[in-house]
One Martini backbone bead per residue (centre of mass of N, CA, C, O) as a GRO file, in nm:
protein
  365
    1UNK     BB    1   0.556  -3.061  -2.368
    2UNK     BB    2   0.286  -3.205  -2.356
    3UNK     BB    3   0.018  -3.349  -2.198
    4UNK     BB    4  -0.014  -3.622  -2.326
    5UNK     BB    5   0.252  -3.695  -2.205
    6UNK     BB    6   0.292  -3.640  -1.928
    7UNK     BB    7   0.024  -3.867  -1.858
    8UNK     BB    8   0.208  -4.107  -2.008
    9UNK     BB    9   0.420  -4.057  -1.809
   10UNK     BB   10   0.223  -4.120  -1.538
   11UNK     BB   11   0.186  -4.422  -1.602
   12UNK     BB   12   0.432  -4.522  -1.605
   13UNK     BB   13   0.482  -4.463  -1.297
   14UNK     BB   14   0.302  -4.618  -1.190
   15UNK     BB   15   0.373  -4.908  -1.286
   16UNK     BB   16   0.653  -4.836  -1.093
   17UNK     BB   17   0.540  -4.685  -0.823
   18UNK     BB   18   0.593  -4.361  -0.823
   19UNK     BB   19   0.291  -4.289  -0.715
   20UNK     BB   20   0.373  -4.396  -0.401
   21UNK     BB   21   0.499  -4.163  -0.312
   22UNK     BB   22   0.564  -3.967  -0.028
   23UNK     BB   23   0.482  -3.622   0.028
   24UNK     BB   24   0.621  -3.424   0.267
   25UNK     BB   25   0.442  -3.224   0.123
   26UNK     BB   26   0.168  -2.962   0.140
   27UNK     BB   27   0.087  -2.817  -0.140
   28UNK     BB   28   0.282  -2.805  -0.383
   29UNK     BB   29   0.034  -2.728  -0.598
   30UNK     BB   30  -0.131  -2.466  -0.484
   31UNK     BB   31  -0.426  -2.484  -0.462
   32UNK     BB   32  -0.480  -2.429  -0.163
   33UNK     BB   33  -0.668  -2.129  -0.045
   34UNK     BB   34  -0.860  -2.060   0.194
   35UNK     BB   35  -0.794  -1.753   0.301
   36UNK     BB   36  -0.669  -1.652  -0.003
   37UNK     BB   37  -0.513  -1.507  -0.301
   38UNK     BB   38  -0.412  -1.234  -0.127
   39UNK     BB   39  -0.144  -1.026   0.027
   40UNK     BB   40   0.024  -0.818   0.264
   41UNK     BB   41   0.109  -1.046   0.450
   42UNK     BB   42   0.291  -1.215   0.672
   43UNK     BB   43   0.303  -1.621   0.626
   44UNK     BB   44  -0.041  -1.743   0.633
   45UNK     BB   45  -0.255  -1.616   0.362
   46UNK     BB   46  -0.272  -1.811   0.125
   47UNK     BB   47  -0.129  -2.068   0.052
   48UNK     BB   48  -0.104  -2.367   0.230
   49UNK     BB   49   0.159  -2.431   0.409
   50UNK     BB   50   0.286  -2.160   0.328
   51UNK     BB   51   0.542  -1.946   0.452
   52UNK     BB   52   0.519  -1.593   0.349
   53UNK     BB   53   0.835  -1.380   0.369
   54UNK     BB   54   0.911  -1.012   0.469
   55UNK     BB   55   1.143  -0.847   0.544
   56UNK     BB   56   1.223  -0.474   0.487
   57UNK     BB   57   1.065  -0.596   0.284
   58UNK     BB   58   0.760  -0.549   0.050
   59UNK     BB   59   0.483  -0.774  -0.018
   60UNK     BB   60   0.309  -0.991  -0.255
   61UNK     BB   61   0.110  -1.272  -0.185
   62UNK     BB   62   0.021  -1.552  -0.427
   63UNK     BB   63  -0.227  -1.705  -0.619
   64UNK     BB   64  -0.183  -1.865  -0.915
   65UNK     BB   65  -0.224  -1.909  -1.228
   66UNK     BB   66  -0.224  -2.155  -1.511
   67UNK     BB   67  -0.187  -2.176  -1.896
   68UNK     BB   68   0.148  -2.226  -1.948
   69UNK     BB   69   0.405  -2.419  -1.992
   70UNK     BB   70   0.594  -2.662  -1.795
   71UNK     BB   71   0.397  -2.670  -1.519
   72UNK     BB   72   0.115  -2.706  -1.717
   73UNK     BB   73   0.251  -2.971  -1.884
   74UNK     BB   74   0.259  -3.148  -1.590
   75UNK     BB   75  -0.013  -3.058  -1.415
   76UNK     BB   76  -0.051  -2.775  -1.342
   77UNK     BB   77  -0.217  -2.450  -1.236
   78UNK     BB   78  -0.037  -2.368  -0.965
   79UNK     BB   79   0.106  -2.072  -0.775
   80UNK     BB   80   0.327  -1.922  -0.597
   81UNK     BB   81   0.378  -1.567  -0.503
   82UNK     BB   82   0.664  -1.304  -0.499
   83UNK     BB   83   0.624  -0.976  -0.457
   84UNK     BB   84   0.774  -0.648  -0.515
   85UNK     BB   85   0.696  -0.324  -0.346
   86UNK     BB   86   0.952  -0.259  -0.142
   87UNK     BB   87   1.205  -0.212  -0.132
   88UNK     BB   88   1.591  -0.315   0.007
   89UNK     BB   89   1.918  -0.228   0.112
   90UNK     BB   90   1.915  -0.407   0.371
   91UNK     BB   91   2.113  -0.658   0.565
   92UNK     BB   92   1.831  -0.783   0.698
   93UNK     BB   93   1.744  -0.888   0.466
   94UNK     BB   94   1.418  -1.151   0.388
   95UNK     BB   95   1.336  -1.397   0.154
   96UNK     BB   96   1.029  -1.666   0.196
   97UNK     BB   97   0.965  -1.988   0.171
   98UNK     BB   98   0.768  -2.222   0.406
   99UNK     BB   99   0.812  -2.513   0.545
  100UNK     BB  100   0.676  -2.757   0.787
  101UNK     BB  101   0.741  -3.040   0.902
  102UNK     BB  102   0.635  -3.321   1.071
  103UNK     BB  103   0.811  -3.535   1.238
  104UNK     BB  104   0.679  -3.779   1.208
  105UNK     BB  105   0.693  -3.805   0.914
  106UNK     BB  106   1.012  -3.803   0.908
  107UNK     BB  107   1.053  -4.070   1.108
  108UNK     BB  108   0.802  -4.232   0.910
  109UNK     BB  109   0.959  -4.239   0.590
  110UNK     BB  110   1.266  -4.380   0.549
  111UNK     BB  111   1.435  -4.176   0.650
  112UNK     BB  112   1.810  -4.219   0.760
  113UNK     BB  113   1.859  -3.919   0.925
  114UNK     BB  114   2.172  -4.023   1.028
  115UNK     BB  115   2.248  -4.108   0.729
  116UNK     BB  116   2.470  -4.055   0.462
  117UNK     BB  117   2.341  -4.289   0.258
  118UNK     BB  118   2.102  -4.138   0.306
  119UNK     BB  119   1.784  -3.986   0.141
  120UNK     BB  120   1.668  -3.694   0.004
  121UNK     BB  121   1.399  -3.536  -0.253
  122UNK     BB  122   1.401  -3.188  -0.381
  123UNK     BB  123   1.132  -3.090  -0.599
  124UNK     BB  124   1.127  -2.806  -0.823
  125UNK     BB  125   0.927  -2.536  -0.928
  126UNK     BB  126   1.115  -2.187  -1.093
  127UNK     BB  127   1.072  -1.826  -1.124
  128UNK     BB  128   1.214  -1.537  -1.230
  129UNK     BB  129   1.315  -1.174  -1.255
  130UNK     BB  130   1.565  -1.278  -1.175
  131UNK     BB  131   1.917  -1.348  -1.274
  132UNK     BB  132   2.058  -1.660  -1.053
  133UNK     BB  133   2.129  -1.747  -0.749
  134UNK     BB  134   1.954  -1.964  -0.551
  135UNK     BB  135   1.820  -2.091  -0.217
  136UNK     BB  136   1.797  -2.445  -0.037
  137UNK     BB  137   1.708  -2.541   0.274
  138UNK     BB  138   1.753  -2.766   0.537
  139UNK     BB  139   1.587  -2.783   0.909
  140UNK     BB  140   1.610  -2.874   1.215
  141UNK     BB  141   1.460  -2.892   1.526
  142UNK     BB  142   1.568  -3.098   1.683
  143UNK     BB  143   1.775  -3.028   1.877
  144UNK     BB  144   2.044  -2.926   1.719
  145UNK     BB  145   2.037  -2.700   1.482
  146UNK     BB  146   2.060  -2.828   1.104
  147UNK     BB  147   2.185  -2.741   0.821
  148UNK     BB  148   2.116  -2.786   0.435
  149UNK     BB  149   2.257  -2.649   0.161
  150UNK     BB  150   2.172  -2.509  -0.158
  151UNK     BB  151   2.181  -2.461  -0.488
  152UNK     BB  152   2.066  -2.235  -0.814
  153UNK     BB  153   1.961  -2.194  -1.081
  154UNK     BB  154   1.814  -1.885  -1.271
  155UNK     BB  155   1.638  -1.761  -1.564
  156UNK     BB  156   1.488  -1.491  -1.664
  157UNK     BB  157   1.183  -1.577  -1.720
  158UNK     BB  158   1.186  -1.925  -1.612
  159UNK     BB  159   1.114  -2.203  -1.631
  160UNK     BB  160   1.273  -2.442  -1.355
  161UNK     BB  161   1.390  -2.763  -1.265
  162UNK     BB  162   1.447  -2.842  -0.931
  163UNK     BB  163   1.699  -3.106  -0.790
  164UNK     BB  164   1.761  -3.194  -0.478
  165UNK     BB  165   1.993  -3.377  -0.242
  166UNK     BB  166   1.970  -3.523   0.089
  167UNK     BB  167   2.168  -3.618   0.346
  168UNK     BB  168   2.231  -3.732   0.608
  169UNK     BB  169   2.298  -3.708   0.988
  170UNK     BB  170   2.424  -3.774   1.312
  171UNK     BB  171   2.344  -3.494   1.397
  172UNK     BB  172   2.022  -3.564   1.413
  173UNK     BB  173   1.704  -3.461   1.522
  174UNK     BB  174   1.361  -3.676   1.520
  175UNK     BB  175   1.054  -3.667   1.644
  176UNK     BB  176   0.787  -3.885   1.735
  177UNK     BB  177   0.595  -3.582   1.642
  178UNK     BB  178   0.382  -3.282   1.632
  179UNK     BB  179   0.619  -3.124   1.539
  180UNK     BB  180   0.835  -2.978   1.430
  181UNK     BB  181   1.143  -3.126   1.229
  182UNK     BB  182   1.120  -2.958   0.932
  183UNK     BB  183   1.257  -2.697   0.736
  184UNK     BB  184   1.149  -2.588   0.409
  185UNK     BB  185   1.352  -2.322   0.252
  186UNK     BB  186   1.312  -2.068   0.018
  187UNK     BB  187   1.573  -1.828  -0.124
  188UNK     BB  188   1.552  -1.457  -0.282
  189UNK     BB  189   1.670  -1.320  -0.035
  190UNK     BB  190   1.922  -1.252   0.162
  191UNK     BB  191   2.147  -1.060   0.311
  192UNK     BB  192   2.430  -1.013   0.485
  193UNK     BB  193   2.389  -1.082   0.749
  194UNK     BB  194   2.345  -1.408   0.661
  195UNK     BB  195   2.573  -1.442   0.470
  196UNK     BB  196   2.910  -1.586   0.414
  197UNK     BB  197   3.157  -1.501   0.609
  198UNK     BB  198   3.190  -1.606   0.973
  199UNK     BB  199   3.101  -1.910   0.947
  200UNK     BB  200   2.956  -2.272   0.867
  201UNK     BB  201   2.858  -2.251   0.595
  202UNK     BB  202   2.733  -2.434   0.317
  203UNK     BB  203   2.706  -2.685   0.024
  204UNK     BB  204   2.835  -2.976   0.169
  205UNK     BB  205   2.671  -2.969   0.446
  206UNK     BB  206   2.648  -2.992   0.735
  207UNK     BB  207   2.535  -2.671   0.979
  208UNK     BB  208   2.563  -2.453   1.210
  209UNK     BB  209   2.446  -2.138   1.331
  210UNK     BB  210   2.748  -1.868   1.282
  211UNK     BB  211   2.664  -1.535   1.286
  212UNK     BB  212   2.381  -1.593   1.128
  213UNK     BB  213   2.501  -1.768   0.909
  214UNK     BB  214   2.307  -1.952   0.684
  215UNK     BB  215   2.452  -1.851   0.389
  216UNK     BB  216   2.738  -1.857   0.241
  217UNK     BB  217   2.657  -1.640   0.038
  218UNK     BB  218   2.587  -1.398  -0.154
  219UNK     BB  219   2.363  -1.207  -0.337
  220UNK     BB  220   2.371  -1.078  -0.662
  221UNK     BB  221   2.087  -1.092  -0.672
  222UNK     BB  222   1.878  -0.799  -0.552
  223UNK     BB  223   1.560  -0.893  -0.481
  224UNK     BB  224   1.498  -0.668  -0.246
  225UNK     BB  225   1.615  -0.400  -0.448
  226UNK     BB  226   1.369  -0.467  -0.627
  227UNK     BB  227   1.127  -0.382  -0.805
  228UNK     BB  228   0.891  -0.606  -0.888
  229UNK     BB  229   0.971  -0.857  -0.799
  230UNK     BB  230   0.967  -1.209  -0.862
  231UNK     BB  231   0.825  -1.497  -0.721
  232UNK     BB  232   0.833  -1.874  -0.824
  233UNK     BB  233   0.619  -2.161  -0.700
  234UNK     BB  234   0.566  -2.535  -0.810
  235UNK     BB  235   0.607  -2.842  -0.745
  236UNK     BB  236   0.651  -2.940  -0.430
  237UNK     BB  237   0.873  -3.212  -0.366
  238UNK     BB  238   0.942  -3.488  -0.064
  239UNK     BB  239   1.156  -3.748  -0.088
  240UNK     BB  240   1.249  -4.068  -0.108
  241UNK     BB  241   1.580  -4.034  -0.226
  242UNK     BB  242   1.788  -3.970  -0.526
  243UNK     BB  243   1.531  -3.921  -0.685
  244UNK     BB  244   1.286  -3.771  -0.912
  245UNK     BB  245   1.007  -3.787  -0.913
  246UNK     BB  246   0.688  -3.787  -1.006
  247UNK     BB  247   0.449  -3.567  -0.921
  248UNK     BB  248   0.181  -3.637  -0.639
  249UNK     BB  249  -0.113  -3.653  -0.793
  250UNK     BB  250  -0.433  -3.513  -0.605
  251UNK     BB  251  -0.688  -3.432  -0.501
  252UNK     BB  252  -0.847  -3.166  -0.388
  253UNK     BB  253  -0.970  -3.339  -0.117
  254UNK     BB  254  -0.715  -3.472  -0.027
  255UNK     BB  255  -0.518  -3.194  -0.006
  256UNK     BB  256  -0.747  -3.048   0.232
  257UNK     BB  257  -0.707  -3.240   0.415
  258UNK     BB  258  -0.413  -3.209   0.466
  259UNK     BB  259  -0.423  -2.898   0.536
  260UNK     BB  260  -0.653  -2.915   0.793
  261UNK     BB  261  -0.485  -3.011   0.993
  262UNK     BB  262  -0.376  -2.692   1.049
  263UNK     BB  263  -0.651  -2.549   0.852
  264UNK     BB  264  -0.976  -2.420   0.928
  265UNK     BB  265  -1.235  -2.263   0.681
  266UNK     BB  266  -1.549  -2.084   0.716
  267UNK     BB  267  -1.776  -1.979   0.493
  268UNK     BB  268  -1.999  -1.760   0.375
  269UNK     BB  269  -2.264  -1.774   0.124
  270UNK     BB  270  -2.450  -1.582   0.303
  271UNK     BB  271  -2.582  -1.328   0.450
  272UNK     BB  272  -2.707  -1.587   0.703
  273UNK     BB  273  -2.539  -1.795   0.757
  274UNK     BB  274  -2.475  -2.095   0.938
  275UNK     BB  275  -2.223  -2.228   1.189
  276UNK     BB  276  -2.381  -2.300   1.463
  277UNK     BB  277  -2.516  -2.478   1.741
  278UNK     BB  278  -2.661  -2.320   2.075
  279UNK     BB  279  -2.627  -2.272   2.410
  280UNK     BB  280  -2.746  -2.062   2.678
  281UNK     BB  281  -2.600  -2.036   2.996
  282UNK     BB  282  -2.671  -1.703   2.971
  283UNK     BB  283  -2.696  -1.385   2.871
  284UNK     BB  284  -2.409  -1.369   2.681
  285UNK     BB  285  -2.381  -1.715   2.652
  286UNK     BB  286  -2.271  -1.910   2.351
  287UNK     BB  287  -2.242  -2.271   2.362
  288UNK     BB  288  -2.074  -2.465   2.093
  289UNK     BB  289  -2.026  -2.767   1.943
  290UNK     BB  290  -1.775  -2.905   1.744
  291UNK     BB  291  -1.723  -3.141   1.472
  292UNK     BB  292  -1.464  -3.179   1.326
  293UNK     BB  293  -1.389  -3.308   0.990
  294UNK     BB  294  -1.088  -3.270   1.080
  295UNK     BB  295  -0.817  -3.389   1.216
  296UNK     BB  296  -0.607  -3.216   1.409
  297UNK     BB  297  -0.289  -3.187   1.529
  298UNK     BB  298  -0.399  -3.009   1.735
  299UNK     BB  299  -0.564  -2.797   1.952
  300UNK     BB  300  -0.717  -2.531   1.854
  301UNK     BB  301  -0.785  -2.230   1.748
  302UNK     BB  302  -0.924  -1.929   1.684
  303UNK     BB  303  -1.126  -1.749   1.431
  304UNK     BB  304  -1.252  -1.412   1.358
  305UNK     BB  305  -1.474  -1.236   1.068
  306UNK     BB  306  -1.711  -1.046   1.115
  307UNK     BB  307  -2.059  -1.066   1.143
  308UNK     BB  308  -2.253  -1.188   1.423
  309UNK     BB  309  -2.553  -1.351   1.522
  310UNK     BB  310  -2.911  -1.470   1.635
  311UNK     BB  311  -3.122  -1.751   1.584
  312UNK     BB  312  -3.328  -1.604   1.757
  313UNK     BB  313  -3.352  -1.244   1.778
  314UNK     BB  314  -3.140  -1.088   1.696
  315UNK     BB  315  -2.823  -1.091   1.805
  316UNK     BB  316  -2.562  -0.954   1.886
  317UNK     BB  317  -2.219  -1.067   1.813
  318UNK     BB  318  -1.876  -1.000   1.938
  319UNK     BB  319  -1.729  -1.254   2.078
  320UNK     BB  320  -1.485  -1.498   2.071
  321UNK     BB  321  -1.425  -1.815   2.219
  322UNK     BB  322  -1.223  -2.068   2.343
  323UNK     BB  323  -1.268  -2.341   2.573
  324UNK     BB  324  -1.291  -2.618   2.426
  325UNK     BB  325  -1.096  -2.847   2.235
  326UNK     BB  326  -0.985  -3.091   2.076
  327UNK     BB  327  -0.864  -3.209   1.744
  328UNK     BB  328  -1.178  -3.260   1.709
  329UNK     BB  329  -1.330  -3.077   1.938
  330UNK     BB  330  -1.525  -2.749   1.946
  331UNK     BB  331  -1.568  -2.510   2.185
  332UNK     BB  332  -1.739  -2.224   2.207
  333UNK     BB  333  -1.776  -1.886   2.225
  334UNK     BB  334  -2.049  -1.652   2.231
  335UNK     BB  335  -2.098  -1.274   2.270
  336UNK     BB  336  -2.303  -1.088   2.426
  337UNK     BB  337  -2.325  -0.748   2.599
  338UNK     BB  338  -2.623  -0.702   2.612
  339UNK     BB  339  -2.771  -0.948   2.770
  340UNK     BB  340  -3.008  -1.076   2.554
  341UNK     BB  341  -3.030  -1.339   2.640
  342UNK     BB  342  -3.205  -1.712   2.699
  343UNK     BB  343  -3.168  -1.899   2.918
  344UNK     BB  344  -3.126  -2.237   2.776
  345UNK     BB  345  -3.151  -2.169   2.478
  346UNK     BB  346  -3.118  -2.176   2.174
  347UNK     BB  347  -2.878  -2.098   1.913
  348UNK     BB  348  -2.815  -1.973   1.573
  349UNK     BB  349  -2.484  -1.908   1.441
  350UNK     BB  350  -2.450  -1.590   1.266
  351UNK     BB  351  -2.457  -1.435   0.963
  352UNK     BB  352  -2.494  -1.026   0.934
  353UNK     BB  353  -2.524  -0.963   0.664
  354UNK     BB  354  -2.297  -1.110   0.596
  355UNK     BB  355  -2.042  -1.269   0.322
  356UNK     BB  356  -1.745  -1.254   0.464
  357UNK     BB  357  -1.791  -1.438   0.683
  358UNK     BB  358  -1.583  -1.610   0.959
  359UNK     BB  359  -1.396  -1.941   1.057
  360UNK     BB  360  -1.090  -2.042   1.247
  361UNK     BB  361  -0.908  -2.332   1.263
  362UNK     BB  362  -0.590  -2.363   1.466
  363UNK     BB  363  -0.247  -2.585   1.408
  364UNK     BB  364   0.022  -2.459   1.352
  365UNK     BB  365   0.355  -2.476   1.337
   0.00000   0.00000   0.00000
């Protein structure tokens, strides 16, 4: 398919309203990637909201370039990439691509998740150098929680567009609140300890876990046994109904600032880089207030790396810590250890000769 249909076939969709569908996924086209692009580091280290994880085998999670294939006529630029650096046959093994749903979202999507007649559906490319059947579920957070899994297959190293639908259950409870509701996770690959047979584990219901067993099947295809596997996913969006439409694309400003609800960072851009503006309120503490560009989930977590000094006097900043918080405005702290400030000056919190250097406010589920 050309790029020129794709498009053409966006304005149909758009025309149709399908366009105005909400995806309950937050960065499916992993464009992007505060933190950096490549990393070996499990979690949220890459491309934004997406947890991606790896047990007793070492990987390495990247956001990747797109520049031909299906999912780049599609209107794709970027995939996530999750590839395997040091096997293990261990049957504790596990590797996963994880988003959490914020409750809310899904409480006020529209969709019945009490109601087995109520839908959603959960479409994403993906692609794999080892073919096999692999598993998507999700998972409810609040109150007793429930898994529904499903299966795709995928042929070795080619982009294919999986759409799986999930009904409702009326065991399912989810908060009308910002805390995780539902849990979203793509799996290249489960060990036996969490696999097959001695749980309530299926492919047609909801269920709970037991025995640890997540999902009914072992994985034929060991891809945390195999070195340098790779596994892709790009265009993952989770929508009220039973039909997969096309993929809700969006401006990179407006897909970053929901992004941001979650994690900001803010990056040097020169040698001596300005992040904010403070006053000493003692010889060794510059207190700043900051008010975020974007209201965050809940009152943020602070983190910072690199160099950092004041000026005017050119004194190092060693450590740095939240004081007070609220999801929109941020006092930080920054402590001289050498108490050479001076009481009630003003002072501008910079970059000391780094252009590496960060600060970084956490709100993740």
């Amino acid at each position: 398919m050309s790029r020129a249909r794709t498009f053409a076939d966006l304005a149909t969709a758009s025309e149709a309203g399908n366009l105005g569908q909400t995806n309950l996924i937050i960065n499916g086209d992993m464009s992007v990637a505060q933190r950096g692009t490549s990393s070996t580091s499990d979690g949220y280290y890459t491309v934004d909201r997406w947890n991606i994880y790896g047990s007793t085998t070492g990987i390495t999670q990247s956001q990747q370039s797109l520049t031909s294939g299906s999912p780049y006529e599609a209107g794709f630029n970027n995939f996530a990439r999750m590839e395997n650096t040091s096997a293990s046959s261990s049957a504790n093994a596990y590797v996963q691509f994880q988003q959490p749903v914020e409750a809310q979202f899904i409480a006020n999507s529209g969709w019945n998740f009490k109601s087995s007649s109520s839908f959603v559906t959960l479409s994403f490319w993906a692609r794999s150098s080892l073919q096999g059947t692999y598993f998507v579920f999700l998972q409810s957070q609040d109150g007793t929680g429930y898994i529904r899994a499903k299966d795709f297959a995928l042929s070795a190293d080619t982009w294919t567009k999986v759409s799986l639908t999930f009904e409702g259950n009326s065991n399912l409870t989810v908060n009308d609140d910002n805390g995780a509701g539902l849990l979203v996770t793509i799996v290249p690959h489960y060990g036996t300890t969490f696999t097959g047979s001695g749980g309530n584990a299926s492919t047609t219901t909801w269920y709970t876990i037991s025995n640890n067993k997540y999902l009914p099947t072992d994985f034929a295809q060991n891809w945390s046994n195999t070195a340098s596997a790779t596994f892709d996913i790009t265009g993952c969006q989770l929508e009220l109904g039973e039909v997969a439409t096309p993929f809700k694309h969006e401006t990179f400003g407006d897909n970053l600032a929901r992004c941001r609800r979650y994690f900001q960072q803010y990056n040097a851009t020169n040698a001596y880089t300005r992040f904010a503006l403070g006053v000493a309120y003692d010889g060794s503490t510059i207190a700043a207030p900051l008010n975020l560009p974007v209201q965050m989930r809940a009152a943020p977590t602070f983190g910072s790396s690199g160099n950092f000094d004041s000026f005017p006097d050119t004194i190092d900043l060693d450590t740095f810590s939240v004081q007070h918080a609220t999801a929109d405005m941020v006092e930080f702290r920054a402590v001289d250890s050498g108490n050479a400030l001076t009481t009630n000056r003003p002072y501008i919190i910079r970059s000391d000769n780094d252009t590496s250097a960060k600060i970084q406010f956490i709100s993740e589920l």
